[in-house]
Every structure is written in structure tokens, then in C-alpha cells.
XYZ file of C-alpha atoms in Angstrom:
567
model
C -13.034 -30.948 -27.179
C -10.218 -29.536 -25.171
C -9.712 -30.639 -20.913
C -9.234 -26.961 -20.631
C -9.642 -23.417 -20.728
C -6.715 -22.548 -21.289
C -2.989 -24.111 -21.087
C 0.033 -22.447 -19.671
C 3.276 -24.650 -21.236
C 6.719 -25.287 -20.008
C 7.179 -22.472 -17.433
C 9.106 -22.299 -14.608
C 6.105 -23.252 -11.518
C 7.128 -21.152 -8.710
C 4.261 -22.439 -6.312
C 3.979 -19.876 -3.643
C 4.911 -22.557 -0.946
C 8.524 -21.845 -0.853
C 9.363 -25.060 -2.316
C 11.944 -24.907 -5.169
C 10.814 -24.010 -8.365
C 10.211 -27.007 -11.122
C 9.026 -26.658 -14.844
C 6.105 -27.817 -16.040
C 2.644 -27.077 -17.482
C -0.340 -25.799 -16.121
C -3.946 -26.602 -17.396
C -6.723 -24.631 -16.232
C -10.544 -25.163 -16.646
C -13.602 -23.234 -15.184
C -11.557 -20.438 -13.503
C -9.579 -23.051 -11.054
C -6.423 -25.161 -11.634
C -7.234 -28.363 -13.051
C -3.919 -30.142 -13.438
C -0.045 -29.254 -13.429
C 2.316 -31.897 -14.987
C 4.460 -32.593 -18.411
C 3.031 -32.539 -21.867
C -0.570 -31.484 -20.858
C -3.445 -31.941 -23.816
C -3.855 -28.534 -26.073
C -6.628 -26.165 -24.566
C -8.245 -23.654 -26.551
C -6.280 -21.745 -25.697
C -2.438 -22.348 -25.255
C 0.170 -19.538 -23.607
C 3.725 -20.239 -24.099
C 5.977 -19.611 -21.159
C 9.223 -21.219 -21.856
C 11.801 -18.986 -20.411
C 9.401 -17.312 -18.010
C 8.439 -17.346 -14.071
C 4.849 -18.619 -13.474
C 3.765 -17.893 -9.873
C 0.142 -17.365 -8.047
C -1.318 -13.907 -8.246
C 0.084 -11.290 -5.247
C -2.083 -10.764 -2.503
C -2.061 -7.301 -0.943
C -3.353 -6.901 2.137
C -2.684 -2.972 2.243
C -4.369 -0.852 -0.153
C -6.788 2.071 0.201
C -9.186 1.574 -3.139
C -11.590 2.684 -0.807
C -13.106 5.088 -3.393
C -11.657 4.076 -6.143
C -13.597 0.548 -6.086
C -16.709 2.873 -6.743
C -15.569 4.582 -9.918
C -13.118 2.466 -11.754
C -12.715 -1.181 -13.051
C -8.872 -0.920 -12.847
C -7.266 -1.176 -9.662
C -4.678 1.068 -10.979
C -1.581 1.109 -10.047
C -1.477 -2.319 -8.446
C -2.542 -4.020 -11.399
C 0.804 -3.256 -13.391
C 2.341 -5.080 -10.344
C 0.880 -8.854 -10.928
C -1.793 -8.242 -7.733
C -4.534 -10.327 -7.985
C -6.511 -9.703 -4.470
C -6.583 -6.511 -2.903
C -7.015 -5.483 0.881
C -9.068 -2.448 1.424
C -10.249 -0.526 4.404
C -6.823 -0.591 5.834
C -5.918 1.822 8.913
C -8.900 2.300 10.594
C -10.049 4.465 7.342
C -12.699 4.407 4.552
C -16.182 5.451 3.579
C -18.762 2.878 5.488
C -20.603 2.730 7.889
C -21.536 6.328 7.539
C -24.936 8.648 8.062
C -24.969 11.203 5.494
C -23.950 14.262 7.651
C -20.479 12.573 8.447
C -19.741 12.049 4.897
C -17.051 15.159 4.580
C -15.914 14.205 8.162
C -14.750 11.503 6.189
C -13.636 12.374 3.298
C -11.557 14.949 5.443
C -9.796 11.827 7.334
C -8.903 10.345 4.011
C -7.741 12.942 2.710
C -5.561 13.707 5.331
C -3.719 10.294 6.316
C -4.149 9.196 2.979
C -3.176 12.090 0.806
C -6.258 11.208 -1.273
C -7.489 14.624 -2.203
C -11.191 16.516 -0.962
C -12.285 17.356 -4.737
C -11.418 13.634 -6.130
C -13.358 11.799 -3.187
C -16.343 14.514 -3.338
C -16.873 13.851 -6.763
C -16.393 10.668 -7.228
C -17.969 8.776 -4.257
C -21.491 7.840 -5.043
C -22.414 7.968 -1.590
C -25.683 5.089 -2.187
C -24.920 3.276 0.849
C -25.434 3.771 4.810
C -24.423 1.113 6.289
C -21.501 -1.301 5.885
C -23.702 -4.456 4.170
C -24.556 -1.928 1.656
C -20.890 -0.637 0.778
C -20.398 -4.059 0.070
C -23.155 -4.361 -1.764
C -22.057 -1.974 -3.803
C -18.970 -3.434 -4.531
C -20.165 -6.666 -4.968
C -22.567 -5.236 -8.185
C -19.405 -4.069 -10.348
C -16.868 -5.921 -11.779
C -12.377 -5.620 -11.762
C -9.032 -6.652 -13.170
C -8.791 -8.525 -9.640
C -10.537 -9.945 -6.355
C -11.387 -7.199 -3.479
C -12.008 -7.813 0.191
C -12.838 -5.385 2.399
C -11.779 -4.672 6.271
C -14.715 -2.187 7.982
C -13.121 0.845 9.066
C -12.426 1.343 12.959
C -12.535 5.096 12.216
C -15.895 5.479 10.396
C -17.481 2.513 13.055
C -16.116 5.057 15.600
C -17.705 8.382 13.934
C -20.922 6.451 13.182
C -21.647 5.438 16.264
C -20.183 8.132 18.576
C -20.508 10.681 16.423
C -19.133 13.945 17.617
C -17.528 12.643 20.674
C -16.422 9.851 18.234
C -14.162 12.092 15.950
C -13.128 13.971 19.266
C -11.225 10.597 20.603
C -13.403 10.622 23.828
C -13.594 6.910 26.046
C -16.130 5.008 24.261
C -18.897 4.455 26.954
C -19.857 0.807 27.389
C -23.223 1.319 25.281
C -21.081 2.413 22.261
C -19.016 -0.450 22.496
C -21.957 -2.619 22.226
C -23.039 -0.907 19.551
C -20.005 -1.081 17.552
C -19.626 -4.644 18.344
C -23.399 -5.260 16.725
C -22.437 -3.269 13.700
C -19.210 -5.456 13.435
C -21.040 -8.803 13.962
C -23.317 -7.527 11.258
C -20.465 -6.657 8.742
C -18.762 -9.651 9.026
C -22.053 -11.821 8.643
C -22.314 -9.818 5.379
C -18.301 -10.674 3.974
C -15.836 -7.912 6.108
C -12.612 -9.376 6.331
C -12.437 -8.093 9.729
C -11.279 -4.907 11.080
C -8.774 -1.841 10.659
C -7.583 0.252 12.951
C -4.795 2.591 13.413
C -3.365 4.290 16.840
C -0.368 5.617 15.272
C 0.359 9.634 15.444
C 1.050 10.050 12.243
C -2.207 9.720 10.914
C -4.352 12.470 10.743
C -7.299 14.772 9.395
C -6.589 17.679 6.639
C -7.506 19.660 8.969
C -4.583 18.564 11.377
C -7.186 16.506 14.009
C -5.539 13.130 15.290
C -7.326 9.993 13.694
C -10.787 9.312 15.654
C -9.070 5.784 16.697
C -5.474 7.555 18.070
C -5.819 6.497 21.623
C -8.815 4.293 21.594
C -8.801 2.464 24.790
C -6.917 -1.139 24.929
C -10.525 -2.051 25.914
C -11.993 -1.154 22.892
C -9.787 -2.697 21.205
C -10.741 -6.242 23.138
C -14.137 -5.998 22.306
C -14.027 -5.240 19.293
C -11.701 -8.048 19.103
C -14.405 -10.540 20.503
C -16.394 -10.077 18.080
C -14.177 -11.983 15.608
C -13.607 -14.543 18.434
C -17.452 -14.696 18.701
C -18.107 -15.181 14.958
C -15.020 -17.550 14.369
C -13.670 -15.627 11.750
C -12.110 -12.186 10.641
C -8.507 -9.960 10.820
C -7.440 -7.651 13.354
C -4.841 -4.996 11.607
C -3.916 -2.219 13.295
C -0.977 0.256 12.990
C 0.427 1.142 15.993
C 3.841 2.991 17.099
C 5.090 -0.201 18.551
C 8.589 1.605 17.673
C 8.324 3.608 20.358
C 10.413 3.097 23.394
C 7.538 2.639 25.734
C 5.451 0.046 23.585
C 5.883 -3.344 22.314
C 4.179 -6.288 20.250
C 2.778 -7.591 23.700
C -0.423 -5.111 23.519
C -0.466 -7.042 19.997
C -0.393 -10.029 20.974
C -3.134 -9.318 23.751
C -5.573 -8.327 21.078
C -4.881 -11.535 18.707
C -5.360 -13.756 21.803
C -8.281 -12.263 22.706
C -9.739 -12.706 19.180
C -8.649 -15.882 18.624
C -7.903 -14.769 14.953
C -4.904 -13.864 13.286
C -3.892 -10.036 14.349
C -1.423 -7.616 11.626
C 0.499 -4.819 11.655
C 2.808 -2.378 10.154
C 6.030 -2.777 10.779
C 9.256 -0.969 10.220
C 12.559 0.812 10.872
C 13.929 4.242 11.388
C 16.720 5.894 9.141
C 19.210 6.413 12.230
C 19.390 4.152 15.940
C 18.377 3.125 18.311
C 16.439 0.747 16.304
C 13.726 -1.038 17.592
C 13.693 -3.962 14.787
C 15.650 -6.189 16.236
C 13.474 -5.907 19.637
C 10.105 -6.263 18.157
C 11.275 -9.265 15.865
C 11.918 -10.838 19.634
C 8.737 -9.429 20.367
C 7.010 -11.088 17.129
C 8.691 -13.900 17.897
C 7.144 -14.898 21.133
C 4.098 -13.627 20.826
C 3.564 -15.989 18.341
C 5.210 -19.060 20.153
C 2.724 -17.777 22.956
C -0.210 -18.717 21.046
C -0.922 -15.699 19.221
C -0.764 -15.442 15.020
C 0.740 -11.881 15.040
C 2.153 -11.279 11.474
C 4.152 -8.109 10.515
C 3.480 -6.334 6.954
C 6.850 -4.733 5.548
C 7.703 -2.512 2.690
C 10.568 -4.026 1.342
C 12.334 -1.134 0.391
C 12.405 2.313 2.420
C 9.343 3.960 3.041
C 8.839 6.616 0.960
C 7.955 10.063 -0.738
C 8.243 11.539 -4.013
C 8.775 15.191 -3.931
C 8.343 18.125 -6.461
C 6.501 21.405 -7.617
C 3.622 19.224 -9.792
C 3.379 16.626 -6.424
C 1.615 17.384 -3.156
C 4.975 17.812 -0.624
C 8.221 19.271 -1.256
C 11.448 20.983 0.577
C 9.832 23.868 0.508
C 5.818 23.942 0.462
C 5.736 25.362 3.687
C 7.993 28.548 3.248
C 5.674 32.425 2.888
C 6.355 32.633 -0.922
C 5.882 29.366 -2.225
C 2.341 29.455 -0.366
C 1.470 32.672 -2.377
C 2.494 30.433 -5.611
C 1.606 27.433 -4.637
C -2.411 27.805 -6.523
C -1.018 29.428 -10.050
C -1.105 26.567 -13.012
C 2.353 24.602 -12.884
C 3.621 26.120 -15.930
C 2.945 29.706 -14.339
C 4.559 28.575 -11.054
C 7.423 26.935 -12.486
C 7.890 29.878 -14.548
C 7.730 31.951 -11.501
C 9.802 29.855 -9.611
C 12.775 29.718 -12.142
C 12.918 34.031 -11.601
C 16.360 34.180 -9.691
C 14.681 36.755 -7.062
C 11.948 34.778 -6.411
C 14.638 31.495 -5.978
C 16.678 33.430 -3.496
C 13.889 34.802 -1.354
C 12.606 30.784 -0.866
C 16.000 29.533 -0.407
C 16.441 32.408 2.905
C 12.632 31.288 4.224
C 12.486 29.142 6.888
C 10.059 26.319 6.908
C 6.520 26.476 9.046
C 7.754 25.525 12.333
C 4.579 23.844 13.458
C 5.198 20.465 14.917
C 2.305 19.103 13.504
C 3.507 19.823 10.290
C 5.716 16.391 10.899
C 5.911 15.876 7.198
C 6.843 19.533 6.809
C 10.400 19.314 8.556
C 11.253 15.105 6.552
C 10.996 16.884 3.415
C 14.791 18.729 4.397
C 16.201 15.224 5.193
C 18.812 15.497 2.100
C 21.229 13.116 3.342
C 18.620 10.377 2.037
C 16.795 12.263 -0.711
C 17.790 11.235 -4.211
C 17.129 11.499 -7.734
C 15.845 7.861 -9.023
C 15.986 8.130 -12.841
C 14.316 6.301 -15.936
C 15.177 3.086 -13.966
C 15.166 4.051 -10.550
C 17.585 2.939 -8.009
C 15.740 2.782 -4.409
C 19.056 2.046 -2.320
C 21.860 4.598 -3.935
C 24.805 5.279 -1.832
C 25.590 8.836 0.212
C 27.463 10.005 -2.331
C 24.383 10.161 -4.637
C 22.279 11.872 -2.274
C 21.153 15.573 -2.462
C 23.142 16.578 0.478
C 26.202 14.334 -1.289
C 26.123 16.125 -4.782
C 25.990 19.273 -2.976
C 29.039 18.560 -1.111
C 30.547 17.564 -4.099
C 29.513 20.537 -6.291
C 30.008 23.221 -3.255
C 26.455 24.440 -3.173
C 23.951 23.942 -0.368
C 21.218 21.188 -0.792
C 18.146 23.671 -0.788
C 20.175 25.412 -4.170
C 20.472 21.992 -5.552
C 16.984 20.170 -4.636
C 15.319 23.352 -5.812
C 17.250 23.383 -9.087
C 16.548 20.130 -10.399
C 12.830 20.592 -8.865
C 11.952 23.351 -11.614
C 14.188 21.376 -14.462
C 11.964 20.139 -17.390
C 8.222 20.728 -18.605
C 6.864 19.704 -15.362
C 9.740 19.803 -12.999
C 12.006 17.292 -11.714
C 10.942 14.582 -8.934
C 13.489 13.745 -6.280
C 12.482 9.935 -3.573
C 13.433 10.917 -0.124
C 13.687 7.938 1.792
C 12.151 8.874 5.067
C 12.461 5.251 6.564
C 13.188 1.625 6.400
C 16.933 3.087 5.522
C 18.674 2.333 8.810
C 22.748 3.951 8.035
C 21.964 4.784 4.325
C 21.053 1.135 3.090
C 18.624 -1.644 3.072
C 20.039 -4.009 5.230
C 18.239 -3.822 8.095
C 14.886 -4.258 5.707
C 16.848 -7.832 4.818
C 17.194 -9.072 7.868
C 13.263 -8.828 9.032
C 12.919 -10.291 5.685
C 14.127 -12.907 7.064
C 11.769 -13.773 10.104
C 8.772 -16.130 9.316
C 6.363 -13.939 11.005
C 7.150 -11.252 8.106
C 5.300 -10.852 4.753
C 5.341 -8.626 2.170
C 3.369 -5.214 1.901
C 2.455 -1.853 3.098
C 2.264 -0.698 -0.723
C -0.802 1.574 0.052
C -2.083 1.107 -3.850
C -4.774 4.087 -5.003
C -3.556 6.272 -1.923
C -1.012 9.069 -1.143
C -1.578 9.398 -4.862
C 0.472 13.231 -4.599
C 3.463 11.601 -2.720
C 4.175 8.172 -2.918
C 3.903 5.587 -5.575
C 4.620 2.145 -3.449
C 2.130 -0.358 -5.305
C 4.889 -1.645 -6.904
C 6.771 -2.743 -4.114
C 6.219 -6.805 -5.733
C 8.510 -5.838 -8.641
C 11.102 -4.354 -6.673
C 11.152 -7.277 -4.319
C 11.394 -9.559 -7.308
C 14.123 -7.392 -8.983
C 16.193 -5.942 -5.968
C 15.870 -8.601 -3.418
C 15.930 -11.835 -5.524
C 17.777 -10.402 -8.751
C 20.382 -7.743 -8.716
C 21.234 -6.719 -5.002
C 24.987 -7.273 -4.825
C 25.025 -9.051 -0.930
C 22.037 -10.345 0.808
C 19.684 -11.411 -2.273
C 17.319 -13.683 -1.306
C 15.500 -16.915 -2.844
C 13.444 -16.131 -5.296
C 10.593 -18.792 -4.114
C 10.520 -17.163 -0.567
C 9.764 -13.793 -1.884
C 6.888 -15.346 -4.190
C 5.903 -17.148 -1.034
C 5.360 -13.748 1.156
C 3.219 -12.060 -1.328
C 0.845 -15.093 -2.214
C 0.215 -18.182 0.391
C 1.974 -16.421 3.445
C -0.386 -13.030 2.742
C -3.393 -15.509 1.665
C -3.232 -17.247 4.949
C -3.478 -14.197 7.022
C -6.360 -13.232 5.097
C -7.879 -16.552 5.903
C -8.104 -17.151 1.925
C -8.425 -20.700 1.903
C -8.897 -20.593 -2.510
C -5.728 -18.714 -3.623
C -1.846 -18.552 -3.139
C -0.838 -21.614 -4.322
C -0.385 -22.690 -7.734
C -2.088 -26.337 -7.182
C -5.498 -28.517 -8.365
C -8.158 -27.080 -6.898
C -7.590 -23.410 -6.493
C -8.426 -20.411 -8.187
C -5.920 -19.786 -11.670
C -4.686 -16.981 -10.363
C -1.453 -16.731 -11.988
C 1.315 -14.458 -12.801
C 3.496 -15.378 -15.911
C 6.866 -13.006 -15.482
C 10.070 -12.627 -17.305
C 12.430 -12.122 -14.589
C 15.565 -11.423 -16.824
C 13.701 -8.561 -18.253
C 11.530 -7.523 -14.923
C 11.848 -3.751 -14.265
C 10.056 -0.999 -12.761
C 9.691 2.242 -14.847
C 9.950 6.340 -13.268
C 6.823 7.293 -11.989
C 4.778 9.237 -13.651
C 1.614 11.788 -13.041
C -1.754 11.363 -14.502
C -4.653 13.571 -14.421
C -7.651 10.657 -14.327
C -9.204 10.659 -11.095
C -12.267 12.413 -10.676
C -12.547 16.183 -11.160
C -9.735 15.747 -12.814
C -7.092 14.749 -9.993
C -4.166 13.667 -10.192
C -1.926 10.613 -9.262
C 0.945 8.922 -9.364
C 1.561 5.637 -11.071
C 4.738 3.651 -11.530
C 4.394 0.815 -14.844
C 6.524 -1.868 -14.852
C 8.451 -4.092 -17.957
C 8.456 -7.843 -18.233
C 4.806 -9.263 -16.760
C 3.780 -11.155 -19.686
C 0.930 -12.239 -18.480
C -1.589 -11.821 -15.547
C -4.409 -14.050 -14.958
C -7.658 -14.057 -12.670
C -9.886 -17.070 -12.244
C -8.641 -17.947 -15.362
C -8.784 -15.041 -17.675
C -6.209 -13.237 -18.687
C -6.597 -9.955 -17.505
C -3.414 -7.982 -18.955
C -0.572 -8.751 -21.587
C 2.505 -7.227 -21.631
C 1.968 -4.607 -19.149
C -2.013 -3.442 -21.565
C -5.455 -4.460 -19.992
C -6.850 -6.799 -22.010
C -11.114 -6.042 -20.980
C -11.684 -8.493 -19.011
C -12.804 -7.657 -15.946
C -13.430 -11.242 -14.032
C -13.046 -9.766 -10.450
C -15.352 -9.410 -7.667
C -15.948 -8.688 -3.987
C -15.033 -11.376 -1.616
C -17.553 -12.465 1.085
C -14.862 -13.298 3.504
């Protein structure tokens, strides 16, 4: 009879402790990792991985499977991307606790910040919980392609208690924030994580209303925060405009303190200066020689959007005409759109000048909007950019965007990079890549599923940052290390990270030579039969959860040995 389960042979061991990489085998037994050294026994079952990367399972601290963790096994599209744990409840919002007349109050917040859309959450969620213990609960009775914790939302804690005065931002009153604090003792007796929150401007409603949490008191923010300190465990992540010139990591660091438990946050750059990043990595940097464990999440590439006339934003969704075509079937609108009157009369329309409309007025930033291609190219040079081909071909960049928008069955897709592309490039994402307070994330998997597709922000760190950038590439067992122990840690997951004896085989086996992300593409799966975006990658060989291998070559295998963690 075999020592193990199964055998992983001659890979290259990339640990997730930012040691340097060393080949060997791997022998796993019982869903943990029961040895790692040279010319281990034969298992029943043996996986080859000469010539390959073998590193622990991603952990994501950033997702919004909110909903989908109720209706599908697959935590689609992050499971293409070698994630093994996944973060819900992120950003203050999510379905639980919640009384059943709040339920479209909601569904209307997560629609809105996270471009998750009315029809797909209304038919899908089964609504057969209340409170947050029973969310869980129902999570903890089905079964997925990888681990899922769960943060309680700030935003639904808010509405549930408060109610109407709740979703209206008014000062919690000291009897709510008792209340509140009882509900989060109670959650994270029954497994939360912790706690989300978000005070950031840009997230709001569908129907335009500022997040319930956007301006929550700095006191409400402390007692929720003793609460973890109280129960001796938990995670505090917030976003916050700490870019702002009036704010800084210090308010941060106030409410990790105060917790006594390690505090995140989102954490970024802007496409033109006076940048803020190299203040708040100062910032980051003493708050955590203060005492504090302040961590900042980054998407290693720029943040952004995918734009066309089959996706939920583009240049020109907010001009009179396309609104009056906006509802016809996309072959009918693209049809419609391709008539050279109907072209002119939306290239002469302004756009809706609302300011709250703050997506409404990126969508015309041309000068970093791009075309990405079969094998997209997330850091292309001005030349390449809308506003640069126009130049070049003597047209304006509405004419050109709106050309290649109705090219093709279902149009043409163009990636504006909205941020994290400081002066056209990705350098400035490279040097907060740098600081040891910085991991990897922000890929927002099974949200903004008409916009963005960032789940697969793991592969392009592998690819771009350790592989192919021409200056500034980095070591390939750092960026394994920010995705697995560094994001495990934060987490407080104790079990997972590391590839060593003792911990949970969760395991990525990756052929780096042939690693590569693929275009995104649209599917109609969700419930009611929504739509969203997913982006596939090339060269995962192999992706393994306590021990089973839970995808080959890029194809689910079945098995679905995931489950809720009790944090």
C-alpha cells in the first residue's frame, strides 16, 4: 500500500515563503502535505511535473461571490487563475444580515458598486437565511472547486440594524452601535473572517445613493473594531480614499490599533500626478513600525474596464440616441448602429453631464484606452492608444473607438486603463510592489461581470511581472509569496500558503514557459440568463485542493472538495 494519495514528482517547489525555488517531490496523503524530498515512494496516484512550477494555491482576499456561492459550484472566473481560497463580503457589501423587506435595498447596492446586475441577483439568490450564522450556514451545506471565507458586510450590518436611517448615512446612535457590535460578536463566533467596509465615493447604489457606510463615523468604525479586539480574532478591510489630499493611512492605522488585528485596504495610483503612492507607502510604512499590521491589496496591473456595445459601459452609453438603442437585441443595435446617420448623430452628442455619472466622463479617457487582442497586452505604449491611432490615421478618437466598437458579430472590446497607469506605464505599480506591507489583489472575481474581468490578475503577475516585462521584472518566488503565505497571513490562515508537512495540499502545478492569459470573453450563464465576463488562461496544468485535483489543463475535473471556512 502506497504512503500517499497522491505524488507530485520532480517539480520546481516554489514554497510561497520567498525562499528560492528547489526541485523536488511532493507526497501528499489525507488532503495535507505529508512529505517533500527526492525520490519519494509511488502513490496511487503519481503527477509528473518535470519542467513545471509547483507553488501553494492563491489566496484572494477580494472577491464578491457573494451570490454566486449560492448558485454555482465553480468559482468562475477565479478558478482558471490557480485560486484556491476566496475572500468574500469585501467592501462593506453582500447579502447577510438582512430582514426580508431590505432584500432589493440590497440587491440595489450590489448592483450598483458591483456592476452585478438586478435580474441575475433576483433570481438567483435563494434568500433562506436572516441572519449572518445562517448565510454561512448556507454556504457551509454546498460544496466548490476551492475554500471560501466570508467577511460580514458593514453595509447590510448597517441597513439591518438602522434600517432606513441606515441606508440614509445618518450618525449611528450609541444603541445601534451596540447592536451592531452584538451582531458582529455573533458572526464571528459563527466563522466571519471579520469585517468589510468601504468609505470610498465611488461606490454606490443603481440608483445613484452613496454606499450606506460612505461617511460612517471614525467612531463607528472603533467599535466595530473592538469587537475583533474583544474576540481575539478577525480582519478589518476597508476601502477608503486615502488618495485624497486631505487623508492618510493614519485613520488606518487608528482602526488596526484599536482592534488589535490585522487592518487592509485598497490601494492604488492615479493615471496623471500628483501621486499620492509614494506618500502613503511612508504612511504604510510607519504605521506598521508603530505597532499596527496595516497591509495594502494592489492590482498589479492598471485598474480597469472593458468597454463595448455587448458590455455594460462604453464612450458613449450616455449620449440621447444610444439610450433610445441601448434595449434592442445586440444584433439589432449593432445593425442600427453601423447606419452612417445614426453614427454621425452619436459622434455630435455630448455625454450626460451629471457628475455622478463619474464613470460616464472615464469612458472618453482615449489617451489610455486600447485594443488588447487574442493575447492581450495590459501596458501598450501611447502610440497604441485610441487617441494615438487616431492621431496617426487623422480621425478623431470617438470615429475610431466607435468603429472598431461595432466591428465583428458582437462588436469589438477596447481596456481603458482608468488607473494604476501613472505617465502611460506600469512603473509606478512596480515600485509598491516592492514594499513588504504590499500583497497581491483587488481582482474583484464574480463582480463587475459587464466591465471588468480582473480575476486573473495571478497570471498576469506571473507572466508580466516575473516573465516578459522588459525592465523591472521581479523574482518569481516573491510574486508566489504575495498571493499565498503573505495573503494567508492577513487572513489569519494558519493551514495554507506554504508548500510544507503539515498543511493543506493546496497546490498549483504551472508551466511558466507556456503561461498566458487568453481575450476575454462574454457568457450568458448567470441566472436569468445574465451575462459575464470571463478571461481563461493557457499553461495551469494542474490545480489541487486538499489534495484533489480540481482542474487539468485549464477543464474542471468534478471534484468539488471545497468548503466554507469557520475562521
Amino acid at each position: 500500500m502506497s504512503d500517499f494519495d497522491l505524488t507530485i514528482r520532480d517539480g520546481l517547489i516554489v514554497d510561497g515563503s520567498g525562499a528560492e525555488p528547489f526541485r523536488a517531490d511532493i507526497g501528499i496523503r489525507d488532503g495535507l502535505i505529508a512529505a517533500i524530498g527526492d525520490d519519494l515512494p509511488p502513490a496511487a496516484q503519481d503527477i509528473d511535473a518535470s519542467g513545471l512550477i509547483v507553488t501553494p494555491g492563491f489566496v484572494d482576499l477580494h472577491t464578491h461571490y457573494d451570490g454566486q456561492v449560492t448558485w454555482e459550484e465553480r468559482l468562475t472566473p477565479s478558478c482558471y487563475h490557480g485560486v484556491t481560497t476566496a475572500v468574500i463580503g469585501n467592501c462593506g457589501v453582500g447579502f447577510a444580515p438582512c430582514l426580508p423587506e431590505r432584500r432589493e435595498l440590497l440587491i440595489r447596492l450590489m448592483e450598483g458598486v458591483e456592476d452585478i446586475p438586478y435580474p441575475v441577483l433576483a433570481e438567483g439568490l435563494p434568500w433562506s437565511w436572516t441572519s449572518f450564522t445562517d448565510y454561512l450556514d448556507v454556504i457551509a451545506a454546498r460544496r466548490y472547486d476551492m475554500d471560501v471565507a466570508a467577511y460580514v458586510p458593514h453595509a447590510a450590518l448597517r441597513v439591518h440594524v438602522m434600517g432606513e436611517r441606515g441606508a440614509a448615512r445618518e450618525a449611528a446612535t450609541a444603541e445601534d452601535l451596540a447592536e451592531m457590535a452584538r451582531l458582529l460578536g455573533e458572526a464571528l463566533d459563527a466563522g466571519a473572517l471579520g469585517i468589510a467596509t468601504s468609505r470610498t465615493f465611488f461606490h454606490r447604489s443603481s440608483d445613484g445613493q452613496a454606499i450606506p457606510t460612505y461617511g460612517a463615523a471614525d467612531a463607528e468604525m472603533l467599535a466595530l473594531a473592538r469587537v475583533l479586539r474583544d474576540k481575539g480574532k478577525g480582519v478589518f478591510q476597508i476601502v477608503e480614499d486615502v488618495h485624497l489630499p486631505d487623508r492618510s493611512i493614519a485613520a488606518l492605522a487608528d482602526i488596526a490599533r484599536e482592534a488589535e488585528r490585522p487592518l487592509t485596504f485598497s490601494m492604488g495610483c492615479s493615471n496623471s500626478g500628483p501621486y499620492a503612492w509614494p506618500r502613503l507607502l511612508e504612511q504604510l510604512s510607519a504605521a506598521n513600525a508603530g505597532g499596527a499590521v496595516v497591509k495594502a491589496q494592489l492590482m498589479p496591473r492598471a485598474i480597469g474596464m472593458l468597454l463595448g456595445f455587448e458590455l455594460t459601459l462604453n464612450p458613449f452609453y450616455t449620449t440621447a440616441t444610444y439610450k433610445q438603442l441601448s434595449a434592442l437585441p445586440l444584433a439589432e443595435r449593432l445593425a442600427r448602429l453601423r447606419d452612417p446617420a445614426i453614427r454621425a448623430a452619436i459622434l455630435a452628442e455630448p455625454v450626460d453631464p451629471d457628475p455622478a455619472l463619474v464613470l460616464g466622463r472615464m469612458v472618453r479617457q482615449f489617451d489610455t484606452m486600447f485594443v488588447l487582442g487574442e493575447r492581450p497586452d495590459y501596458e501598450q505604449p501611447p502610440e497604441r492608444s485610441i487617441a494615438g491611432m487616431a492621431a496617426s490615421r487623422g480621425i478623431s478618437p470617438e470615429a475610431l473607438a466607435y468603429d472598431l466598437m461595432t466591428e465583428g458579430e458582437s462588436g469589438g472590446k477596447l481596456y481603458l486603463a482608468m488607473a494604476n497607469f501613472a505617465d502611460g506605464k506600469l512603473d509606478a505599480v512596480g515600485a509598491m510592489l516592492d514594499h513588504p506591507d504590499v500583497v497581491l489583489g483587488l481582482g474583484d472575481g464574480g463582480a463587475h461581470v459587464g466591465t471588468i474581468c480582473d480575476a486573473s490578475y495571478s497570471t498576469f503577475a506571473l507572466t508580466h511581472w516575473v516573465r516578459d516585462r522588459a525592465q523591472g521584472r521581479k523574482p518569481l518566488a516573491d510574486i508566489v509569496r504575495r498571493m499565498t503565505s503573505a495573503t494567508a497571513s492577513i487572513a489569519g490562515f494558519d493551514d495554507r500558503g506554504l508548500l510544507k508537512p503539515g498543511l493543506r495540499a493546496d497546490i498549483n502545478l504551472i508551466d511558466l514557459d507556456a503561461l498566458a492569459l487568453r481575450e476575454p470573453e462574454l457568457r450568458y450563464d448567470l441566472p436569468g440568463g445574465g451575462r459575464r465576463l470571463i478571461q481563461r488562461a493557457d499553461g495551469y496544468r494542474a490545480t489541487i485542493v486538499k489534495g484533489e485535483v480540481v482542474s487539468r489543463d485549464g477543464e474542471p475535473t468534478g471534484a468539488r472538495p471545497g468548503r466554507l471556512i469557520r475562521a
